[in-house]
mmCIF file of C-alpha atoms (C1' of nucleotides) in Angstrom:
data_model
loop_
_atom_site.group_PDB
_atom_site.id
_atom_site.type_symbol
_atom_site.label_atom_id
_atom_site.label_comp_id
_atom_site.label_asym_id
_atom_site.label_seq_id
_atom_site.Cartn_x
_atom_site.Cartn_y
_atom_site.Cartn_z
ATOM 1 C CA UNK A 1 -31.116 -16.264 19.895
ATOM 2 C CA UNK A 2 -28.321 -18.389 20.743
ATOM 3 C CA UNK A 3 -25.173 -18.101 18.639
ATOM 4 C CA UNK A 4 -23.277 -21.206 19.886
ATOM 5 C CA UNK A 5 -22.675 -21.403 15.916
ATOM 6 C CA UNK A 6 -20.573 -24.738 15.252
ATOM 7 C CA UNK A 7 -17.321 -23.693 13.378
ATOM 8 C CA UNK A 8 -18.050 -25.357 9.892
ATOM 9 C CA UNK A 9 -19.283 -24.409 6.773
ATOM 10 C CA UNK A 10 -22.850 -23.079 6.705
ATOM 11 C CA UNK A 11 -24.956 -24.927 4.414
ATOM 12 C CA UNK A 12 -27.680 -22.575 4.498
ATOM 13 C CA UNK A 13 -27.262 -20.374 1.368
ATOM 14 C CA UNK A 14 -29.101 -17.295 2.906
ATOM 15 C CA UNK A 15 -27.758 -17.584 6.277
ATOM 16 C CA UNK A 16 -24.321 -17.852 5.332
ATOM 17 C CA UNK A 17 -24.691 -14.873 3.109
ATOM 18 C CA UNK A 18 -25.946 -12.976 6.149
ATOM 19 C CA UNK A 19 -23.035 -14.112 8.300
ATOM 20 C CA UNK A 20 -20.722 -13.245 5.681
ATOM 21 C CA UNK A 21 -22.155 -9.703 5.019
ATOM 22 C CA UNK A 22 -22.043 -9.085 8.857
ATOM 23 C CA UNK A 23 -18.654 -10.705 9.753
ATOM 24 C CA UNK A 24 -16.910 -9.071 6.748
ATOM 25 C CA UNK A 25 -18.042 -5.582 8.047
ATOM 26 C CA UNK A 26 -16.853 -6.394 11.397
ATOM 27 C CA UNK A 27 -13.578 -7.743 10.046
ATOM 28 C CA UNK A 28 -12.988 -4.504 8.294
ATOM 29 C CA UNK A 29 -13.847 -2.358 11.347
ATOM 30 C CA UNK A 30 -11.221 -4.728 13.400
ATOM 31 C CA UNK A 31 -8.616 -4.057 10.613
ATOM 32 C CA UNK A 32 -9.284 -0.406 10.800
ATOM 33 C CA UNK A 33 -9.006 -0.373 14.471
ATOM 34 C CA UNK A 34 -5.811 -2.377 14.510
ATOM 35 C CA UNK A 35 -4.144 0.090 12.189
ATOM 36 C CA UNK A 36 -5.365 3.208 13.737
ATOM 37 C CA UNK A 37 -4.652 1.887 17.608
ATOM 38 C CA UNK A 38 -1.120 0.619 16.576
ATOM 39 C CA UNK A 39 -0.070 2.800 13.815
ATOM 40 C CA UNK A 40 0.467 0.195 11.471
ATOM 41 C CA UNK A 41 -0.502 -0.708 7.940
ATOM 42 C CA UNK A 42 -2.833 -3.644 7.251
ATOM 43 C CA UNK A 43 -4.892 -5.150 4.469
ATOM 44 C CA UNK A 44 -7.006 -7.984 3.945
ATOM 45 C CA UNK A 45 -8.173 -9.908 0.881
ATOM 46 C CA UNK A 46 -11.267 -11.969 0.585
ATOM 47 C CA UNK A 47 -12.113 -14.358 -2.238
ATOM 48 C CA UNK A 48 -15.703 -14.928 -1.975
ATOM 49 C CA UNK A 49 -18.304 -16.411 -4.249
ATOM 50 C CA UNK A 50 -20.438 -13.615 -3.393
ATOM 51 C CA UNK A 51 -18.262 -11.251 -5.487
ATOM 52 C CA UNK A 52 -16.788 -12.052 -8.637
ATOM 53 C CA UNK A 53 -13.638 -10.343 -7.776
ATOM 54 C CA UNK A 54 -11.619 -10.486 -4.481
ATOM 55 C CA UNK A 55 -12.429 -7.835 -1.997
ATOM 56 C CA UNK A 56 -9.518 -5.621 -0.721
ATOM 57 C CA UNK A 57 -8.966 -3.373 2.142
ATOM 58 C CA UNK A 58 -7.990 -0.575 2.641
ATOM 59 C CA UNK A 59 -9.059 1.067 -0.458
ATOM 60 C CA UNK A 60 -7.179 0.473 -3.648
ATOM 61 C CA UNK A 61 -6.961 3.956 -4.053
ATOM 62 C CA UNK A 62 -5.296 4.328 -0.895
ATOM 63 C CA UNK A 63 -2.777 1.877 -1.716
ATOM 64 C CA UNK A 64 -2.425 3.558 -4.880
ATOM 65 C CA UNK A 65 -1.578 6.881 -2.860
ATOM 66 C CA UNK A 66 1.446 5.380 -1.412
ATOM 67 C CA UNK A 67 2.568 3.861 -4.518
ATOM 68 C CA UNK A 68 2.205 7.454 -6.512
ATOM 69 C CA UNK A 69 4.028 8.997 -3.919
ATOM 70 C CA UNK A 70 6.980 6.259 -4.181
ATOM 71 C CA UNK A 71 6.750 6.631 -8.067
ATOM 72 C CA UNK A 72 6.770 10.394 -8.052
ATOM 73 C CA UNK A 73 10.279 10.802 -6.462
ATOM 74 C CA UNK A 74 12.527 12.935 -8.422
ATOM 75 C CA UNK A 75 16.025 11.842 -9.437
ATOM 76 C CA UNK A 76 17.469 14.599 -7.253
ATOM 77 C CA UNK A 77 15.090 13.100 -4.194
ATOM 78 C CA UNK A 78 16.448 9.590 -5.148
ATOM 79 C CA UNK A 79 19.774 10.652 -5.020
ATOM 80 C CA UNK A 80 19.389 12.403 -1.384
ATOM 81 C CA UNK A 81 17.494 9.464 -0.190
ATOM 82 C CA UNK A 82 20.098 6.849 -1.198
ATOM 83 C CA UNK A 83 22.683 9.000 0.358
ATOM 84 C CA UNK A 84 20.708 8.894 3.968
ATOM 85 C CA UNK A 85 20.611 4.990 3.207
ATOM 86 C CA UNK A 86 24.062 4.593 2.509
ATOM 87 C CA UNK A 87 24.925 6.407 5.834
ATOM 88 C CA UNK A 88 22.289 4.340 7.604
ATOM 89 C CA UNK A 89 23.827 1.268 6.102
ATOM 90 C CA UNK A 90 27.288 1.932 6.645
ATOM 91 C CA UNK A 91 26.451 2.683 10.485
ATOM 92 C CA UNK A 92 24.639 -0.494 10.556
ATOM 93 C CA UNK A 93 27.061 -2.596 9.015
ATOM 94 C CA UNK A 94 29.786 -0.877 11.439
ATOM 95 C CA UNK A 95 27.425 -1.952 14.164
ATOM 96 C CA UNK A 96 26.570 -5.373 13.289
ATOM 97 C CA UNK A 97 27.380 -7.221 10.056
ATOM 98 C CA UNK A 98 25.271 -10.279 11.376
ATOM 99 C CA UNK A 99 22.313 -8.332 12.036
ATOM 100 C CA UNK A 100 22.252 -6.745 8.538
ATOM 101 C CA UNK A 101 22.637 -10.195 6.969
ATOM 102 C CA UNK A 102 19.612 -11.242 9.156
ATOM 103 C CA UNK A 103 17.683 -8.406 8.023
ATOM 104 C CA UNK A 104 18.499 -9.249 4.507
ATOM 105 C CA UNK A 105 17.080 -12.620 5.074
ATOM 106 C CA UNK A 106 13.963 -11.306 6.381
ATOM 107 C CA UNK A 107 13.569 -9.203 3.387
ATOM 108 C CA UNK A 108 13.983 -12.088 1.151
ATOM 109 C CA UNK A 109 11.284 -14.106 2.927
ATOM 110 C CA UNK A 110 8.798 -11.153 2.803
ATOM 111 C CA UNK A 111 9.647 -10.421 -0.930
ATOM 112 C CA UNK A 112 8.942 -14.193 -1.699
ATOM 113 C CA UNK A 113 6.029 -14.304 0.505
ATOM 114 C CA UNK A 114 4.394 -11.352 -1.222
ATOM 115 C CA UNK A 115 5.321 -12.685 -4.572
ATOM 116 C CA UNK A 116 3.277 -15.650 -3.612
ATOM 117 C CA UNK A 117 0.618 -14.199 -2.451
ATOM 118 C CA UNK A 118 0.469 -12.225 -5.690
ATOM 119 C CA UNK A 119 0.418 -15.626 -7.470
ATOM 120 C CA UNK A 120 -2.260 -16.649 -5.302
ATOM 121 C CA UNK A 121 -4.633 -13.890 -6.486
ATOM 122 C CA UNK A 122 -3.180 -14.366 -10.189
ATOM 123 C CA UNK A 123 -4.634 -18.103 -9.633
ATOM 124 C CA UNK A 124 -7.832 -16.717 -8.978
ATOM 125 C CA UNK A 125 -7.759 -14.461 -12.131
ATOM 126 C CA UNK A 126 -7.440 -17.461 -14.216
ATOM 127 C CA UNK A 127 -11.064 -17.952 -14.394
ATOM 128 C CA UNK A 128 -11.409 -14.691 -15.863
ATOM 129 C CA UNK A 129 -8.555 -14.477 -18.235
ATOM 130 C CA UNK A 130 -7.842 -15.780 -21.807
ATOM 131 C CA UNK A 131 -5.098 -18.169 -22.545
ATOM 132 C CA UNK A 132 -2.633 -15.245 -23.698
ATOM 133 C CA UNK A 133 -3.118 -13.359 -20.721
ATOM 134 C CA UNK A 134 -2.531 -16.566 -18.759
ATOM 135 C CA UNK A 135 0.896 -17.343 -20.325
ATOM 136 C CA UNK A 136 1.786 -13.727 -19.810
ATOM 137 C CA UNK A 137 1.030 -14.270 -16.042
ATOM 138 C CA UNK A 138 2.999 -17.489 -15.808
ATOM 139 C CA UNK A 139 5.874 -15.787 -17.741
ATOM 140 C CA UNK A 140 5.801 -12.583 -15.220
ATOM 141 C CA UNK A 141 5.686 -14.718 -12.198
ATOM 142 C CA UNK A 142 8.873 -16.620 -12.951
ATOM 143 C CA UNK A 143 10.656 -13.734 -14.423
ATOM 144 C CA UNK A 144 9.986 -11.818 -11.170
ATOM 145 C CA UNK A 145 11.028 -14.608 -8.990
ATOM 146 C CA UNK A 146 14.277 -15.161 -10.946
ATOM 147 C CA UNK A 147 14.896 -11.577 -10.688
ATOM 148 C CA UNK A 148 14.586 -11.397 -7.009
ATOM 149 C CA UNK A 149 16.369 -14.531 -6.257
ATOM 150 C CA UNK A 150 19.437 -13.569 -8.333
ATOM 151 C CA UNK A 151 19.169 -9.878 -6.607
ATOM 152 C CA UNK A 152 19.337 -11.491 -3.318
ATOM 153 C CA UNK A 153 22.277 -13.935 -4.256
ATOM 154 C CA UNK A 154 24.052 -10.797 -5.573
ATOM 155 C CA UNK A 155 23.705 -9.142 -2.004
ATOM 156 C CA UNK A 156 24.949 -12.090 -0.395
ATOM 157 C CA UNK A 157 28.062 -12.562 -2.299
ATOM 158 C CA UNK A 158 28.632 -8.537 -1.803
ATOM 159 C CA UNK A 159 28.162 -9.155 1.848
ATOM 160 C CA UNK A 160 30.500 -12.273 2.321
ATOM 161 C CA UNK A 161 33.266 -10.737 0.235
ATOM 162 C CA UNK O 1 -10.745 -2.134 33.952
ATOM 163 C CA UNK O 2 -12.798 -0.024 31.673
ATOM 164 C CA UNK O 3 -12.114 -0.326 27.965
ATOM 165 C CA UNK O 4 -13.208 3.269 27.090
ATOM 166 C CA UNK O 5 -10.233 3.493 24.637
ATOM 167 C CA UNK O 6 -10.334 6.223 22.173
ATOM 168 C CA UNK O 7 -9.728 5.081 18.584
ATOM 169 C CA UNK O 8 -6.131 6.953 17.972
ATOM 170 C CA UNK O 9 -2.452 5.984 18.005
ATOM 171 C CA UNK O 10 -1.787 4.683 21.508
ATOM 172 C CA UNK O 11 1.441 6.589 22.411
ATOM 173 C CA UNK O 12 2.334 4.067 25.340
ATOM 174 C CA UNK O 13 4.715 1.793 23.737
ATOM 175 C CA UNK O 14 3.871 -1.247 25.861
ATOM 176 C CA UNK O 15 0.326 -0.784 25.976
ATOM 177 C CA UNK O 16 0.415 -0.443 22.312
ATOM 178 C CA UNK O 17 2.263 -3.607 21.859
ATOM 179 C CA UNK O 18 0.387 -5.522 23.991
ATOM 180 C CA UNK O 19 -2.954 -4.263 22.334
ATOM 181 C CA UNK O 20 -1.173 -5.001 18.832
ATOM 182 C CA UNK O 21 -0.586 -8.470 20.212
ATOM 183 C CA UNK O 22 -3.986 -9.435 21.421
ATOM 184 C CA UNK O 23 -5.964 -7.659 18.676
ATOM 185 C CA UNK O 24 -3.760 -9.261 15.984
ATOM 186 C CA UNK O 25 -4.426 -12.606 17.301
ATOM 187 C CA UNK O 26 -8.188 -12.074 17.444
ATOM 188 C CA UNK O 27 -7.884 -10.719 13.884
ATOM 189 C CA UNK O 28 -6.487 -14.066 12.672
ATOM 190 C CA UNK O 29 -9.326 -15.937 14.487
ATOM 191 C CA UNK O 30 -11.738 -13.750 12.930
ATOM 192 C CA UNK O 31 -10.373 -14.330 9.427
ATOM 193 C CA UNK O 32 -10.394 -18.001 9.971
ATOM 194 C CA UNK O 33 -13.725 -18.047 11.348
ATOM 195 C CA UNK O 34 -14.897 -16.305 8.482
ATOM 196 C CA UNK O 35 -13.133 -18.478 5.841
ATOM 197 C CA UNK O 36 -14.524 -21.502 7.552
ATOM 198 C CA UNK O 37 -18.112 -20.443 8.229
ATOM 199 C CA UNK O 38 -18.369 -19.012 4.557
ATOM 200 C CA UNK O 39 -16.088 -21.403 2.756
ATOM 201 C CA UNK O 40 -14.091 -18.527 1.247
ATOM 202 C CA UNK O 41 -10.615 -17.757 1.015
ATOM 203 C CA UNK O 42 -9.286 -14.877 2.717
ATOM 204 C CA UNK O 43 -5.752 -13.503 3.657
ATOM 205 C CA UNK O 44 -4.400 -10.527 5.719
ATOM 206 C CA UNK O 45 -1.178 -8.872 5.809
ATOM 207 C CA UNK O 46 0.158 -6.644 8.424
ATOM 208 C CA UNK O 47 3.140 -4.190 8.582
ATOM 209 C CA UNK O 48 4.152 -3.382 11.666
ATOM 210 C CA UNK O 49 7.030 -1.820 13.563
ATOM 211 C CA UNK O 50 6.950 -4.732 15.930
ATOM 212 C CA UNK O 51 8.235 -7.154 13.198
ATOM 213 C CA UNK O 52 11.088 -6.363 10.400
ATOM 214 C CA UNK O 53 8.766 -8.017 7.897
ATOM 215 C CA UNK O 54 5.183 -8.178 7.149
ATOM 216 C CA UNK O 55 3.050 -10.797 8.796
ATOM 217 C CA UNK O 56 0.820 -12.526 6.357
ATOM 218 C CA UNK O 57 -2.019 -14.929 6.969
ATOM 219 C CA UNK O 58 -2.528 -17.644 6.234
ATOM 220 C CA UNK O 59 0.662 -19.237 6.598
ATOM 221 C CA UNK O 60 3.422 -18.557 3.697
ATOM 222 C CA UNK O 61 3.768 -22.160 3.351
ATOM 223 C CA UNK O 62 -0.096 -22.163 2.834
ATOM 224 C CA UNK O 63 0.569 -19.642 0.168
ATOM 225 C CA UNK O 64 3.470 -21.309 -1.008
ATOM 226 C CA UNK O 65 1.723 -24.382 -1.616
ATOM 227 C CA UNK O 66 -0.904 -22.884 -4.016
ATOM 228 C CA UNK O 67 1.936 -21.318 -5.798
ATOM 229 C CA UNK O 68 3.802 -24.501 -6.148
ATOM 230 C CA UNK O 69 1.017 -26.145 -7.560
ATOM 231 C CA UNK O 70 0.673 -23.429 -9.889
ATOM 232 C CA UNK O 71 4.175 -23.176 -11.056
ATOM 233 C CA UNK O 72 4.111 -26.994 -11.448
ATOM 234 C CA UNK O 73 1.659 -27.216 -14.069
ATOM 235 C CA UNK O 74 2.970 -29.486 -16.992
ATOM 236 C CA UNK O 75 2.844 -27.889 -20.535
ATOM 237 C CA UNK O 76 -0.171 -30.344 -21.198
ATOM 238 C CA UNK O 77 -1.976 -29.340 -18.252
ATOM 239 C CA UNK O 78 -1.320 -25.855 -19.054
ATOM 240 C CA UNK O 79 -2.944 -26.506 -22.619
ATOM 241 C CA UNK O 80 -5.752 -28.372 -21.104
ATOM 242 C CA UNK O 81 -6.609 -25.562 -18.627
ATOM 243 C CA UNK O 82 -6.315 -23.021 -21.551
ATOM 244 C CA UNK O 83 -9.053 -24.813 -23.560
ATOM 245 C CA UNK O 84 -11.274 -24.737 -20.572
ATOM 246 C CA UNK O 85 -10.792 -21.151 -20.280
ATOM 247 C CA UNK O 86 -11.375 -20.386 -23.532
ATOM 248 C CA UNK O 87 -14.557 -22.152 -23.635
ATOM 249 C CA UNK O 88 -15.373 -20.479 -20.428
ATOM 250 C CA UNK O 89 -14.786 -17.116 -21.888
ATOM 251 C CA UNK O 90 -16.535 -17.877 -25.541
ATOM 252 C CA UNK O 91 -19.458 -18.761 -23.370
ATOM 253 C CA UNK O 92 -19.421 -15.591 -21.234
ATOM 254 C CA UNK O 93 -18.664 -13.474 -24.305
ATOM 255 C CA UNK O 94 -21.714 -14.790 -25.634
ATOM 256 C CA UNK O 95 -23.810 -14.562 -22.798
ATOM 257 C CA UNK O 96 -22.775 -10.649 -22.059
ATOM 258 C CA UNK O 97 -20.036 -8.802 -23.534
ATOM 259 C CA UNK O 98 -20.441 -5.988 -21.251
ATOM 260 C CA UNK O 99 -20.167 -8.292 -18.189
ATOM 261 C CA UNK O 100 -16.853 -9.785 -19.534
ATOM 262 C CA UNK O 101 -15.663 -6.260 -19.841
ATOM 263 C CA UNK O 102 -16.368 -5.287 -16.366
ATOM 264 C CA UNK O 103 -15.022 -8.438 -14.837
ATOM 265 C CA UNK O 104 -11.626 -7.534 -16.882
ATOM 266 C CA UNK O 105 -11.767 -4.378 -15.512
ATOM 267 C CA UNK O 106 -12.509 -5.446 -11.801
ATOM 268 C CA UNK O 107 -9.347 -7.839 -12.508
ATOM 269 C CA UNK O 108 -6.974 -4.940 -13.505
ATOM 270 C CA UNK O 109 -8.076 -3.141 -10.357
ATOM 271 C CA UNK O 110 -7.125 -6.134 -8.327
ATOM 272 C CA UNK O 111 -3.954 -6.874 -10.005
ATOM 273 C CA UNK O 112 -2.982 -3.148 -9.942
ATOM 274 C CA UNK O 113 -3.929 -3.190 -6.189
ATOM 275 C CA UNK O 114 -2.048 -6.193 -5.511
ATOM 276 C CA UNK O 115 1.200 -4.790 -7.307
ATOM 277 C CA UNK O 116 0.688 -1.542 -5.639
ATOM 278 C CA UNK O 117 0.847 -3.394 -2.353
ATOM 279 C CA UNK O 118 4.086 -5.009 -3.113
ATOM 280 C CA UNK O 119 5.281 -1.578 -3.807
ATOM 281 C CA UNK O 120 4.308 -0.676 -0.293
ATOM 282 C CA UNK O 121 6.170 -3.555 1.068
ATOM 283 C CA UNK O 122 9.148 -2.505 -1.011
ATOM 284 C CA UNK O 123 9.113 0.976 0.457
ATOM 285 C CA UNK O 124 9.075 -0.624 3.828
ATOM 286 C CA UNK O 125 12.475 -2.504 2.902
ATOM 287 C CA UNK O 126 14.095 0.714 1.531
ATOM 288 C CA UNK O 127 15.612 1.151 4.979
ATOM 289 C CA UNK O 128 17.558 -2.086 4.963
ATOM 290 C CA UNK O 129 18.646 -2.046 1.238
ATOM 291 C CA UNK O 130 21.591 -0.405 -0.288
ATOM 292 C CA UNK O 131 21.520 2.163 -3.332
ATOM 293 C CA UNK O 132 21.892 -0.394 -6.075
ATOM 294 C CA UNK O 133 19.040 -2.800 -4.499
ATOM 295 C CA UNK O 134 16.995 0.313 -4.239
ATOM 296 C CA UNK O 135 17.282 1.317 -7.934
ATOM 297 C CA UNK O 136 16.691 -2.365 -8.718
ATOM 298 C CA UNK O 137 13.280 -2.322 -7.080
ATOM 299 C CA UNK O 138 12.310 1.159 -8.358
ATOM 300 C CA UNK O 139 13.369 -0.421 -11.960
ATOM 301 C CA UNK O 140 11.448 -3.809 -11.183
ATOM 302 C CA UNK O 141 8.110 -1.808 -10.338
ATOM 303 C CA UNK O 142 8.206 0.409 -13.148
ATOM 304 C CA UNK O 143 8.747 -2.312 -15.383
ATOM 305 C CA UNK O 144 5.920 -4.594 -13.951
ATOM 306 C CA UNK O 145 3.495 -1.757 -14.053
ATOM 307 C CA UNK O 146 4.283 -1.011 -17.528
ATOM 308 C CA UNK O 147 4.177 -4.625 -18.551
ATOM 309 C CA UNK O 148 0.780 -5.179 -16.565
ATOM 310 C CA UNK O 149 -0.701 -1.970 -18.340
ATOM 311 C CA UNK O 150 0.248 -3.044 -21.968
ATOM 312 C CA UNK O 151 -1.307 -6.263 -21.200
ATOM 313 C CA UNK O 152 -4.348 -4.815 -20.197
ATOM 314 C CA UNK O 153 -4.418 -2.704 -23.351
ATOM 315 C CA UNK O 154 -3.947 -5.802 -25.429
ATOM 316 C CA UNK O 155 -6.849 -7.217 -23.863
ATOM 317 C CA UNK O 156 -9.034 -4.163 -24.369
ATOM 318 C CA UNK O 157 -7.914 -4.203 -27.997
ATOM 319 C CA UNK O 158 -8.828 -7.441 -28.336
ATOM 320 C CA UNK O 159 -11.958 -7.481 -26.831
ATOM 321 C CA UNK O 160 -12.993 -4.447 -28.903
ATOM 322 C CA UNK O 161 -12.155 -5.840 -32.274
ATOM 323 C "C1'" DA S 1 7.777 -11.752 27.051
ATOM 324 C "C1'" DG S 2 3.762 -13.910 27.730
ATOM 325 C "C1'" DC S 3 -0.202 -15.734 30.732
ATOM 326 C "C1'" DT S 4 -4.305 -15.252 33.745
ATOM 327 C "C1'" DC S 5 -8.410 -12.770 35.364
ATOM 328 C "C1'" DT S 6 -12.301 -10.003 35.159
ATOM 329 C "C1'" DA S 7 -15.198 -6.020 34.261
ATOM 330 C "C1'" DT S 8 -17.143 -4.530 30.657
ATOM 331 C "C1'" DG S 9 -17.264 -3.348 25.587
ATOM 332 C "C1'" DT S 10 -18.322 -5.581 21.137
ATOM 333 C "C1'" DA S 11 -19.857 -8.841 17.734
ATOM 334 C "C1'" DT S 12 -23.455 -11.591 16.136
ATOM 335 C "C1'" DA S 13 -27.201 -15.308 15.268
ATOM 336 C "C1'" DA S 14 -32.044 -15.296 15.099
ATOM 337 C "C1'" DA S 15 -35.943 -13.153 14.705
ATOM 338 C "C1'" DC S 16 -38.629 -9.752 12.859
ATOM 339 C "C1'" DT S 17 -39.894 -5.791 10.116
ATOM 340 C "C1'" DT D 1 -32.394 -7.011 0.408
ATOM 341 C "C1'" DA D 2 -31.150 -4.363 4.241
ATOM 342 C "C1'" DG D 3 -32.171 -2.250 8.975
ATOM 343 C "C1'" DT D 4 -33.513 -3.118 13.883
ATOM 344 C "C1'" DT D 5 -33.591 -5.776 18.077
ATOM 345 C "C1'" DT D 6 -32.028 -8.868 21.664
ATOM 346 C "C1'" DA D 7 -29.850 -12.544 24.210
ATOM 347 C "C1'" DT D 8 -25.708 -14.287 24.406
ATOM 348 C "C1'" DA D 9 -21.100 -15.308 23.131
ATOM 349 C "C1'" DC D 10 -16.704 -13.306 22.410
ATOM 350 C "C1'" DA D 11 -12.804 -9.467 22.398
ATOM 351 C "C1'" DT D 12 -10.141 -6.929 25.411
ATOM 352 C "C1'" DA D 13 -8.281 -3.295 28.752
ATOM 353 C "C1'" DG D 14 -6.185 -3.077 32.718
ATOM 354 C "C1'" DA D 15 -4.019 -5.240 36.485
ATOM 355 C "C1'" DG D 16 -1.089 -8.542 38.318
ATOM 356 C "C1'" DC D 17 2.252 -12.587 37.758
#
DNA sequence: AGCTCTATGTATAAACT
DNA sequence: TAGTTTATACATAGAGC
């Protein structure tokens, strides 16, 4: 009953699948605990041969809930929110111009990373998509990256003038 | 030295941060072990208050490596790849039309989830962006969702005819 | 802020059902 | 395929530096 398992690919198919099932379950639990204990949001994505599609936690429905909320902002609420943000930004800029620039840089890094991780998933999609869909995906990615880049450049320009 | 920790938000700031740091480290290790032992790809994204940006595993550079590869496809390689995909799809369709439909449905769910998680991050960005950037984000998200939806509809239409 | 120590809780490989 | 058991490895809260 020793465990002493060498940290390497398990060549035994059945043992590997059992380990996968067990460890995946534990991993989900750990993620859930971390999120609960520390009040953060976390998700994990696993691409395995045991399933034809990536597995995602937390549930897509939970993620969808957040975005539904985001998309359901009325125009009024948007305006109100923007005013709040404006005040916040003015205060922040007054306090520290450099810090704001740093934040924007961070945001760009994150945005980029997320886009990239999205691309990673897209690449895994490839095996189940047709040529037209493939082209669409590539186009979307490039367009998105250009869009974000120009947005950040715009922010930088406004910031330095 | 008991651990008897209740599974709930830790109100003590310093204790929470310590726990976060420790558990995050372990979580990364677990993900790494799962990936190594079972030969799969996995990543995790954590949105915490302790960092201004989400933290991503594996490293953004690793993700970026994949995406760079993806973007550097020459037109020729793209064409070759697409042919392979077409063969694959034809084979799959011949084998089981329903299974393909199911796969596409799964893909759509995953794609949607990823877009949604991206939106989730965008929402976290809000506090550091100005009103114009906010509008841009909202516009991008809506556009992206519409684009994907229509793409899936297109796939469905082609599939059912 | 991050590290060590240590008691104890937790995860899990292997075996069995 | 999935649950149960058990011995052992691993994770970690709390305390101290």
